[in-house]
Tab-separated table of C-alpha atoms in Angstrom:
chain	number	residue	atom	x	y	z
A	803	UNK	CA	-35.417	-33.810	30.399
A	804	UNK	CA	-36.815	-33.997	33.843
A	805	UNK	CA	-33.962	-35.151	36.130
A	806	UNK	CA	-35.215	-37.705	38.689
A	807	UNK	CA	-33.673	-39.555	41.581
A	808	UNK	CA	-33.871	-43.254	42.313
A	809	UNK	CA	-33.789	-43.675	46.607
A	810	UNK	CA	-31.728	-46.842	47.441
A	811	UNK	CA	-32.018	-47.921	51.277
A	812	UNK	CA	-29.377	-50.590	52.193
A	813	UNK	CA	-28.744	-52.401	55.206
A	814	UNK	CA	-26.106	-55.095	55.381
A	815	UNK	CA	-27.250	-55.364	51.932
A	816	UNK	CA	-23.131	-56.718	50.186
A	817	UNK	CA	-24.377	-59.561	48.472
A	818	UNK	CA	-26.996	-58.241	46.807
A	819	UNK	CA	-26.267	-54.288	46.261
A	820	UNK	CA	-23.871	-54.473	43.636
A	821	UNK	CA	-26.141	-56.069	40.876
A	822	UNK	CA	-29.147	-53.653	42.532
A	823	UNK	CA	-26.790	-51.027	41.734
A	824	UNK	CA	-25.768	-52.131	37.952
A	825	UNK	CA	-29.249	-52.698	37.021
A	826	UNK	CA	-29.607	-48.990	38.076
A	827	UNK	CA	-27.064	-47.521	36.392
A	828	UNK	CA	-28.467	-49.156	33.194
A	829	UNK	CA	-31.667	-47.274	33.024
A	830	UNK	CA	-32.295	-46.013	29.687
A	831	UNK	CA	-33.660	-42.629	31.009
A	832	UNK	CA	-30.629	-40.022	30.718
A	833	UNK	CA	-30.757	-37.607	33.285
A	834	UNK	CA	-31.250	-39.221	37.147
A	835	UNK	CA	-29.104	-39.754	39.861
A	836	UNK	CA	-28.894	-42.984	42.399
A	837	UNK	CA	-28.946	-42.063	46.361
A	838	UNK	CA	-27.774	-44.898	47.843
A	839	UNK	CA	-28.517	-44.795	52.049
A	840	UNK	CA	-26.437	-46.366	54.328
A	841	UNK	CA	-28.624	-47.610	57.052
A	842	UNK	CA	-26.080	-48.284	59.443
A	843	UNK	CA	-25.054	-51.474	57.982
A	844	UNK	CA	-21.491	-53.529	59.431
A	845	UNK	CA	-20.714	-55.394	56.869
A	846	UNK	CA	-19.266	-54.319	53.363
A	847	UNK	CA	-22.226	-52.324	52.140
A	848	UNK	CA	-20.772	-48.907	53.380
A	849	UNK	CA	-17.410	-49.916	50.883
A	850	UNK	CA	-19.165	-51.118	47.978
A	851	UNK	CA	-21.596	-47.624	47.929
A	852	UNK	CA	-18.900	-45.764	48.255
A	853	UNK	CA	-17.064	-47.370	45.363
A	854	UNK	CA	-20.143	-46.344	43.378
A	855	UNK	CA	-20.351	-42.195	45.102
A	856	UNK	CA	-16.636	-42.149	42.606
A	857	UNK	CA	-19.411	-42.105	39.710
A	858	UNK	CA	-20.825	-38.882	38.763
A	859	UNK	CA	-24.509	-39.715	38.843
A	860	UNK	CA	-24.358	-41.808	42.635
A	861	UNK	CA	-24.353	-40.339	45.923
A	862	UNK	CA	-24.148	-42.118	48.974
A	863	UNK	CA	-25.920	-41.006	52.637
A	864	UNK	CA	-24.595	-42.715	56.005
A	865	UNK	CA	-26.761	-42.503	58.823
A	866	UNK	CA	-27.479	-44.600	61.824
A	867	UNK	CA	-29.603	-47.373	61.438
A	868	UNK	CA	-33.326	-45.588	61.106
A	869	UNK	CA	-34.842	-48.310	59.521
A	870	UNK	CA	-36.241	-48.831	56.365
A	871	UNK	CA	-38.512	-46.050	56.107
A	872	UNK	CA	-35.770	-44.308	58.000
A	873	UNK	CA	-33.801	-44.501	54.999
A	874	UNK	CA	-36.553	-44.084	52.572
A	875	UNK	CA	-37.135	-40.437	54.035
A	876	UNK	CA	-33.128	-39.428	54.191
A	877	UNK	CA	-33.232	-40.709	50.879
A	878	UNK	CA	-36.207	-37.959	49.695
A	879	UNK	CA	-34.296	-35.445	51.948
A	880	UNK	CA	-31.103	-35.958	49.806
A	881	UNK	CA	-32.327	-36.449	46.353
A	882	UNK	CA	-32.873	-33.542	43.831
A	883	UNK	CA	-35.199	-35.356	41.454
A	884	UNK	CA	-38.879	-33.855	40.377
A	885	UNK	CA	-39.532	-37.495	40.751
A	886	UNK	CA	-38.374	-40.238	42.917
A	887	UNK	CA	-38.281	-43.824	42.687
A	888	UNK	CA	-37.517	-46.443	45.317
A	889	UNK	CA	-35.289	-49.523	44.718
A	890	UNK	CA	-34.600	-51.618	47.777
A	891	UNK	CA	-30.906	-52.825	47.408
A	892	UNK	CA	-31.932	-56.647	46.726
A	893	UNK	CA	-34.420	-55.657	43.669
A	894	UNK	CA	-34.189	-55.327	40.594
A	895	UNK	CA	-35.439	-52.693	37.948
A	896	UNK	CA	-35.431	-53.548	34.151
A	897	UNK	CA	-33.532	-51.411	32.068
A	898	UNK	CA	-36.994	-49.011	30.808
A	899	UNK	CA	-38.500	-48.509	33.935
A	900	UNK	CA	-37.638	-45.491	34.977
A	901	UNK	CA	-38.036	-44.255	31.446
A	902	UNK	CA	-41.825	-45.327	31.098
A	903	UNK	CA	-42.378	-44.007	34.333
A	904	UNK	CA	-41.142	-40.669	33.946
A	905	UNK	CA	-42.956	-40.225	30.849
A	906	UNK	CA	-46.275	-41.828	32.459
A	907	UNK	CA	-45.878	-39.103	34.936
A	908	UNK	CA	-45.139	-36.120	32.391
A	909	UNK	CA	-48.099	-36.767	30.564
A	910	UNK	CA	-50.445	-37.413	33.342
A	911	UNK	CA	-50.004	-34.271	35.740
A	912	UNK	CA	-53.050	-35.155	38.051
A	913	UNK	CA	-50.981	-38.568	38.631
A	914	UNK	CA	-48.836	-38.503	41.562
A	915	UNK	CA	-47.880	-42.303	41.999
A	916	UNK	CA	-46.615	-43.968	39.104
A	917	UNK	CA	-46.210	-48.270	39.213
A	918	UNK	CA	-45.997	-51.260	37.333
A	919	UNK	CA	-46.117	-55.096	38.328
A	920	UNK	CA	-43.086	-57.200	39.677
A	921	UNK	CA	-41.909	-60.741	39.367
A	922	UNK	CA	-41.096	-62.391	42.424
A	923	UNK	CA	-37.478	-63.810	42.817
A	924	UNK	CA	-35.575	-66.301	45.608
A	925	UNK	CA	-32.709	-65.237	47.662
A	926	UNK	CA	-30.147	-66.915	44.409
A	927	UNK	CA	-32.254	-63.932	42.255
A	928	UNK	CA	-34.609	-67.108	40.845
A	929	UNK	CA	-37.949	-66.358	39.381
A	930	UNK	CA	-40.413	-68.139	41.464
A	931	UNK	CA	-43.177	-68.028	39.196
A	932	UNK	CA	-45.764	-65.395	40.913
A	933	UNK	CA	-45.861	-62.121	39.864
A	934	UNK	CA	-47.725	-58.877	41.358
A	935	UNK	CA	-50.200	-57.518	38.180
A	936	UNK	CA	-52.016	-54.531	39.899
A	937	UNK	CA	-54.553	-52.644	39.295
A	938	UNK	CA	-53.559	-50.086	37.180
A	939	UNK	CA	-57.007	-47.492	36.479
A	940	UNK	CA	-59.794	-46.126	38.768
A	941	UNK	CA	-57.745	-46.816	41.761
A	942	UNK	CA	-59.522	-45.059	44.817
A	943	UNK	CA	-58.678	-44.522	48.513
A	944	UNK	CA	-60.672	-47.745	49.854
A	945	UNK	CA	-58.832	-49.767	46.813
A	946	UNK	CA	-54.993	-48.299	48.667
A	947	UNK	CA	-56.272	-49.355	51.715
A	948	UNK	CA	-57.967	-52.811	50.776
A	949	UNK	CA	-55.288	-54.002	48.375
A	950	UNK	CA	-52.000	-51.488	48.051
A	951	UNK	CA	-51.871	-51.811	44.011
A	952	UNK	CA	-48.336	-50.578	44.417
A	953	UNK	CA	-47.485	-54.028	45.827
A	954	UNK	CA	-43.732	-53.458	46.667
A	955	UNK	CA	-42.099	-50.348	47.880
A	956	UNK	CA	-39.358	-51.283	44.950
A	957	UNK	CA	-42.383	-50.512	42.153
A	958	UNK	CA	-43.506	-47.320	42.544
A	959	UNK	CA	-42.152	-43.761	40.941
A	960	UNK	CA	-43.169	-40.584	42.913
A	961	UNK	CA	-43.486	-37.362	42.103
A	962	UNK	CA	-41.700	-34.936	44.483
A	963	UNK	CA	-44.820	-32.791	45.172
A	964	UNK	CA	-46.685	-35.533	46.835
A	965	UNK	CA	-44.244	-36.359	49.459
A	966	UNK	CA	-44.345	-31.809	49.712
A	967	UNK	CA	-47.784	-32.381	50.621
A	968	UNK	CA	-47.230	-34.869	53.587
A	969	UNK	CA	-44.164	-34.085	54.860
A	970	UNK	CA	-44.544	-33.507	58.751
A	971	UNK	CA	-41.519	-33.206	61.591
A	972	UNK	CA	-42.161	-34.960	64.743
A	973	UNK	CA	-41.465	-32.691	67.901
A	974	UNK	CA	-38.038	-34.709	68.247
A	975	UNK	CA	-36.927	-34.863	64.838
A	976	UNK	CA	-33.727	-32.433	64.320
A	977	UNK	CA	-32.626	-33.412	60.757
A	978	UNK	CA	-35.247	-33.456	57.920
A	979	UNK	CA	-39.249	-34.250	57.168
A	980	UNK	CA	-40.811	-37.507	57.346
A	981	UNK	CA	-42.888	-38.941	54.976
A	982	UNK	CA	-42.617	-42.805	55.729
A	983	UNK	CA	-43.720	-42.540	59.305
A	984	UNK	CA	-40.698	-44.621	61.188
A	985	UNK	CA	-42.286	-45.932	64.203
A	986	UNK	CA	-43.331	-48.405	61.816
A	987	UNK	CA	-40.952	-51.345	60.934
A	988	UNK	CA	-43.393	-52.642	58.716
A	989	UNK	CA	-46.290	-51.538	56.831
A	990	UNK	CA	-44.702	-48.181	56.555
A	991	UNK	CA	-45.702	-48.556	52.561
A	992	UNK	CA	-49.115	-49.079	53.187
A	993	UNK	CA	-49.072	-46.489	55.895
A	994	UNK	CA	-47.488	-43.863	53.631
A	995	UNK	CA	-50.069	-44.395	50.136
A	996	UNK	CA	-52.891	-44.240	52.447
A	997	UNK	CA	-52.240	-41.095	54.094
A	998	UNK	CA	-51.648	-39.912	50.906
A	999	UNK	CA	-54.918	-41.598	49.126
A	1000	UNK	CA	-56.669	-39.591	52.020
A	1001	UNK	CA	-55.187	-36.475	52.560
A	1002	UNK	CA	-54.197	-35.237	48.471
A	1003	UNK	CA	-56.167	-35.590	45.414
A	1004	UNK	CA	-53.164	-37.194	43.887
A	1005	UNK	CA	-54.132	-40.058	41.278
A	1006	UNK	CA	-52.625	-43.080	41.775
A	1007	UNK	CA	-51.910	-45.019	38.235
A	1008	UNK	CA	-50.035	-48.056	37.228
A	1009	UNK	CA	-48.799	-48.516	33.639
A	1010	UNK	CA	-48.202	-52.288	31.972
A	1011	UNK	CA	-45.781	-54.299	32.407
A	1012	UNK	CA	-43.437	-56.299	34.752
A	1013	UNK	CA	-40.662	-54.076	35.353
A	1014	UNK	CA	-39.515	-54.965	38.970
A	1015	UNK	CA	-37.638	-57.699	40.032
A	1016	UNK	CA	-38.757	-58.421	43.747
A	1017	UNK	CA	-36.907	-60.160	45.854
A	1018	UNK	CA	-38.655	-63.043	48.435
A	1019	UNK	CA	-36.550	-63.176	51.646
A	1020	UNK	CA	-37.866	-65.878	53.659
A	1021	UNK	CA	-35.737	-64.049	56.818
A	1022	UNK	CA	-36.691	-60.619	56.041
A	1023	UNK	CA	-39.041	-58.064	57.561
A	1024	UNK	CA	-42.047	-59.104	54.960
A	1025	UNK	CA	-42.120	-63.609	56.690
A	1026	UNK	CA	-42.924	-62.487	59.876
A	1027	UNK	CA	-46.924	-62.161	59.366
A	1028	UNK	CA	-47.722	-61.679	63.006
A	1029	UNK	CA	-45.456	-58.603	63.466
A	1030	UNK	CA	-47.133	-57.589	60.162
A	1031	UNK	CA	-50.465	-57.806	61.266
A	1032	UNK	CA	-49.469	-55.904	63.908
A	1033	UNK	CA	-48.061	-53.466	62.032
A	1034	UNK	CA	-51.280	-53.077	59.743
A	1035	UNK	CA	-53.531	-52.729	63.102
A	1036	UNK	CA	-51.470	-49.660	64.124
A	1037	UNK	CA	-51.414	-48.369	61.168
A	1038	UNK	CA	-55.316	-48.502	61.345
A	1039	UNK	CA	-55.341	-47.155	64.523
A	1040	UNK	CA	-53.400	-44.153	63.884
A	1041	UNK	CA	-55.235	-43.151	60.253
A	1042	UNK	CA	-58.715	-43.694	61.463
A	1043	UNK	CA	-59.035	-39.913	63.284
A	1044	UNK	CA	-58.378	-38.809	59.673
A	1045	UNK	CA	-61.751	-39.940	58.241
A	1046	UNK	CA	-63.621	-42.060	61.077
A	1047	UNK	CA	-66.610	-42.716	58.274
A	1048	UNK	CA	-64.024	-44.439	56.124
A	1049	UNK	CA	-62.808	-46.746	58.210
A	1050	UNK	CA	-66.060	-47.878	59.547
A	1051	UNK	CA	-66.813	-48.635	56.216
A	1052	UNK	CA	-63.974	-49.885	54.886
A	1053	UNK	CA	-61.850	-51.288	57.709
A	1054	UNK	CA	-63.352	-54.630	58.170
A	1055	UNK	CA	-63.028	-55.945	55.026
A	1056	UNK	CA	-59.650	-54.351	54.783
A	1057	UNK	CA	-58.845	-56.487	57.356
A	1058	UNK	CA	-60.109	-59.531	55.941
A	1059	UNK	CA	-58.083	-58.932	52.796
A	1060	UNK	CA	-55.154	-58.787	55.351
A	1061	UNK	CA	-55.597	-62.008	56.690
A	1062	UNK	CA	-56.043	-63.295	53.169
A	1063	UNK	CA	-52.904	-62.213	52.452
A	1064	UNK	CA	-51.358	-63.233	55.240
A	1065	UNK	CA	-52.735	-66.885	54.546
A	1066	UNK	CA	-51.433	-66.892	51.100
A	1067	UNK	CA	-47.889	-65.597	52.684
A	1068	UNK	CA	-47.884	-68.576	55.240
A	1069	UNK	CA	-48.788	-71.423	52.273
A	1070	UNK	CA	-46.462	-70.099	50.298
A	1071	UNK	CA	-44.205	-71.110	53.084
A	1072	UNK	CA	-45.768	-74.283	53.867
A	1073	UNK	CA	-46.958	-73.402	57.299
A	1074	UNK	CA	-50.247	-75.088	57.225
A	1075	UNK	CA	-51.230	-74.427	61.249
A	1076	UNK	CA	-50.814	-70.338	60.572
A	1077	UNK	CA	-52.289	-70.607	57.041
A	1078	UNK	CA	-55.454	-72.166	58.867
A	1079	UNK	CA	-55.215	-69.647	61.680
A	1080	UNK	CA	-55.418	-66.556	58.819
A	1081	UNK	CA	-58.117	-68.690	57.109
A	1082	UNK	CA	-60.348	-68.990	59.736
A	1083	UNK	CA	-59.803	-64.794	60.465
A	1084	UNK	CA	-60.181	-63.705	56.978
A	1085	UNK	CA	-63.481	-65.780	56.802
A	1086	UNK	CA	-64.769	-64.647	60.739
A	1087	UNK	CA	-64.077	-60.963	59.568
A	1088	UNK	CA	-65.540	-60.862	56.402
A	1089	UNK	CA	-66.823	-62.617	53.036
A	1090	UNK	CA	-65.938	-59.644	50.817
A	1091	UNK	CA	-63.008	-60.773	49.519
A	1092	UNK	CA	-64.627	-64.084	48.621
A	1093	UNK	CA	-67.285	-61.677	46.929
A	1094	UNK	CA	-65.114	-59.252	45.197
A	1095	UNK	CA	-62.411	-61.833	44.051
A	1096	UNK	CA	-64.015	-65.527	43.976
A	1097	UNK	CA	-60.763	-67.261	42.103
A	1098	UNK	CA	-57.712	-65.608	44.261
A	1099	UNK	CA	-59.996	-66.462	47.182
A	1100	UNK	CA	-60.782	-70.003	45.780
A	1101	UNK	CA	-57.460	-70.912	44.678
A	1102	UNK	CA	-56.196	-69.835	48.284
A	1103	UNK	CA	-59.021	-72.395	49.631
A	1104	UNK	CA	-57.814	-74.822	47.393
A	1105	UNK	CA	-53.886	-74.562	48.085
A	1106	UNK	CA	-55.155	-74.824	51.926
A	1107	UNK	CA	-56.834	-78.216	50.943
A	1108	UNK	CA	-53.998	-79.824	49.186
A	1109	UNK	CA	-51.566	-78.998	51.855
A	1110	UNK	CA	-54.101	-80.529	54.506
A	1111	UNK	CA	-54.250	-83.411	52.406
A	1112	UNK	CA	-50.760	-84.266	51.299
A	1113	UNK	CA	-48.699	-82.513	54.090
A	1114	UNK	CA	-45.989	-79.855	53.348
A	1115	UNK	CA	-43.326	-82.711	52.428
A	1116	UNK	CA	-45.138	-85.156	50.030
A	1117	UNK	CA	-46.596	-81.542	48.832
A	1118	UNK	CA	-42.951	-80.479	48.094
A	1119	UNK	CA	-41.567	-83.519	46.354
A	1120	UNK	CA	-45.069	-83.168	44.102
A	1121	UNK	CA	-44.057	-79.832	43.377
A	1122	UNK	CA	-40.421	-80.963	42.877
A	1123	UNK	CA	-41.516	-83.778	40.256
A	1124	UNK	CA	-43.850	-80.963	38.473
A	1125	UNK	CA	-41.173	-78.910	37.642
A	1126	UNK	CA	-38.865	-81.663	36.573
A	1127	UNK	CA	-41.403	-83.051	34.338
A	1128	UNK	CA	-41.918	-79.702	32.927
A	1129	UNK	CA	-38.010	-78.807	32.334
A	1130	UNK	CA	-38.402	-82.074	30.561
A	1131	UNK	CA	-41.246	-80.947	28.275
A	1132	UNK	CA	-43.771	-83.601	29.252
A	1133	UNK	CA	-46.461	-80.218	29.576
């Protein structure tokens, strides 16, 4: 069997690593290992992964904190897997993914990016009821760049000869390759698959099924939407020298898609003032999205009327009296 690695960055990541870790170790695949990295975390997270290293099949990497594509990349640099998966240490895998991905990969050798779609979860490990379904055939460059079918950086199974084909080493770097570029604290997913879309002739392919667990942390990295937009312009900025043609084509209503996103992010959360900021973006920059997908697009209109009209506390106790009615079987 193909042995494969499973890259596990975690920083100050106690509460949550140990069931990340189980869930892991209860893959039905038989031959992978687990490379758990140590991203300079101070609380119990360096104890509890090496508890784990005392199994045959985990390894553990300490390093200063680099990040999380800092740790991604020491993570490729350590593991000895033909392919390599990524589980952030507050997700969850189900017990076949790695399995059906492996064997997606084995049988498809012009694919280089294997994924699958996620179910969102709450900090208490709660299914929120959204899920990530991507697009899983005929996925090309401007679709990476538009949309990122991957959707999470926990969903996706790589083959080891992709990251071969991008690894660079800055002028400063003494240790190993990157591949995750790590002047970016976010984005760096989005970054990485569209160098990659641009660069290779890999395939990226998605197979069915919700086999992710992914976790919503309203502190984390992925609620701060301005530092993300941020983060998406530089990425822009860097990748554009690579194929100047593509981004003037493409980059506009990549950017719209963005502030979509970013709008759905914010009502998610409530936030009606930045959900109307990203509205009024996404529609200045460009109707595509309203073109290409009319009911995610209308259903984010309509989510933005109902919290304009009720307000985000009369809008939660509706919500709260929905799902009592339905634990109560009314509908």
């Amino acid at each position: 069997m193909t042995f494969a690695s499973i890259v596990v960055p975690a920083y100050n990541s106690a509460k949550t690593l140990p069931k990340t870790i189980e869930a892991l170790l209860a893959q039905t695949y038989d031959t992978f290992e687990i490379v758990i990295v140590d991203d300079g975390s101070t609380d119990e997270t360096i104890e509890i992964s090496n508890r784990y290293a005392q199994r045959e099949n985990v390894r553990v990497v300490h390093q200063r904190n680099r990040g999380l594509a800092g740790a991604r990349n020491s993570g490729i640099h350590a593991a000895a897997g033909a392919f390599i998966g990524f589980c952030d240490a507050d997700d969850i895998w189900a017990p076949e993914k790695l399995a059906r991905h492996v064997a997606h990969l084995r049988a498809n050798p012009g694919v280089g990016l294997s994924y699958s779609g996620s179910t969102l979860i709450d900090n208490a490990g709660n299914p929120i009821g959204q899920t990530q379904t991507p697009k899983l055939n005929g996925v090309t460059p401007s679709h990476v760049f538009k949309r990122n079918p991957i959707g999470n950086g926990s969903a996706v199974v790589v083959r080891r000869e992709v990251f071969e084909d991008i690894a660079y080493r800055p002028k400063h770097e003494r240790e190993r390759d990157w591949y995750f570029d790590e002047t970016f604290r976010q984005s760096e997913d989005i970054e990485c698959w569209t160098r990659i879309a641009l660069t290779t002739a890999w395939e990226f392919q998605g197979i069915k099924g919700i086999l992710t667990q992914y976790r919503i942390n309203p502190d984390g990295l992925s609620a701060s939407t301005e530092n993300q937009l941020q983060a998406w312009e530089q990425m822009v900025t860097k990748l554009t020298p690579l194929n100047p043609a593509f981004f003037e084509k493409h980059a506009q209503t990549a950017r719209a898609y963005q502030q979509r996103y970013l709008c759905r992010r914010a009502l998610k959360s409530l936030d009606l003032s930045r959900a109307r900021r990203h509205a009024k973006a996404w529609m200045q920059t460009s109707s595509r999205p309203l073109l290409e997908e009319p009911v995610k697009s209308a259903s984010t209109f309509c989510a933005l009327h109902l919290l304009s009209l009720f307000g985000a506390r009369n809008l939660q106790r509706l919500f709260a009296i929905a799902a009592n009615t339905k634990r109560q079987g009314s509908f």
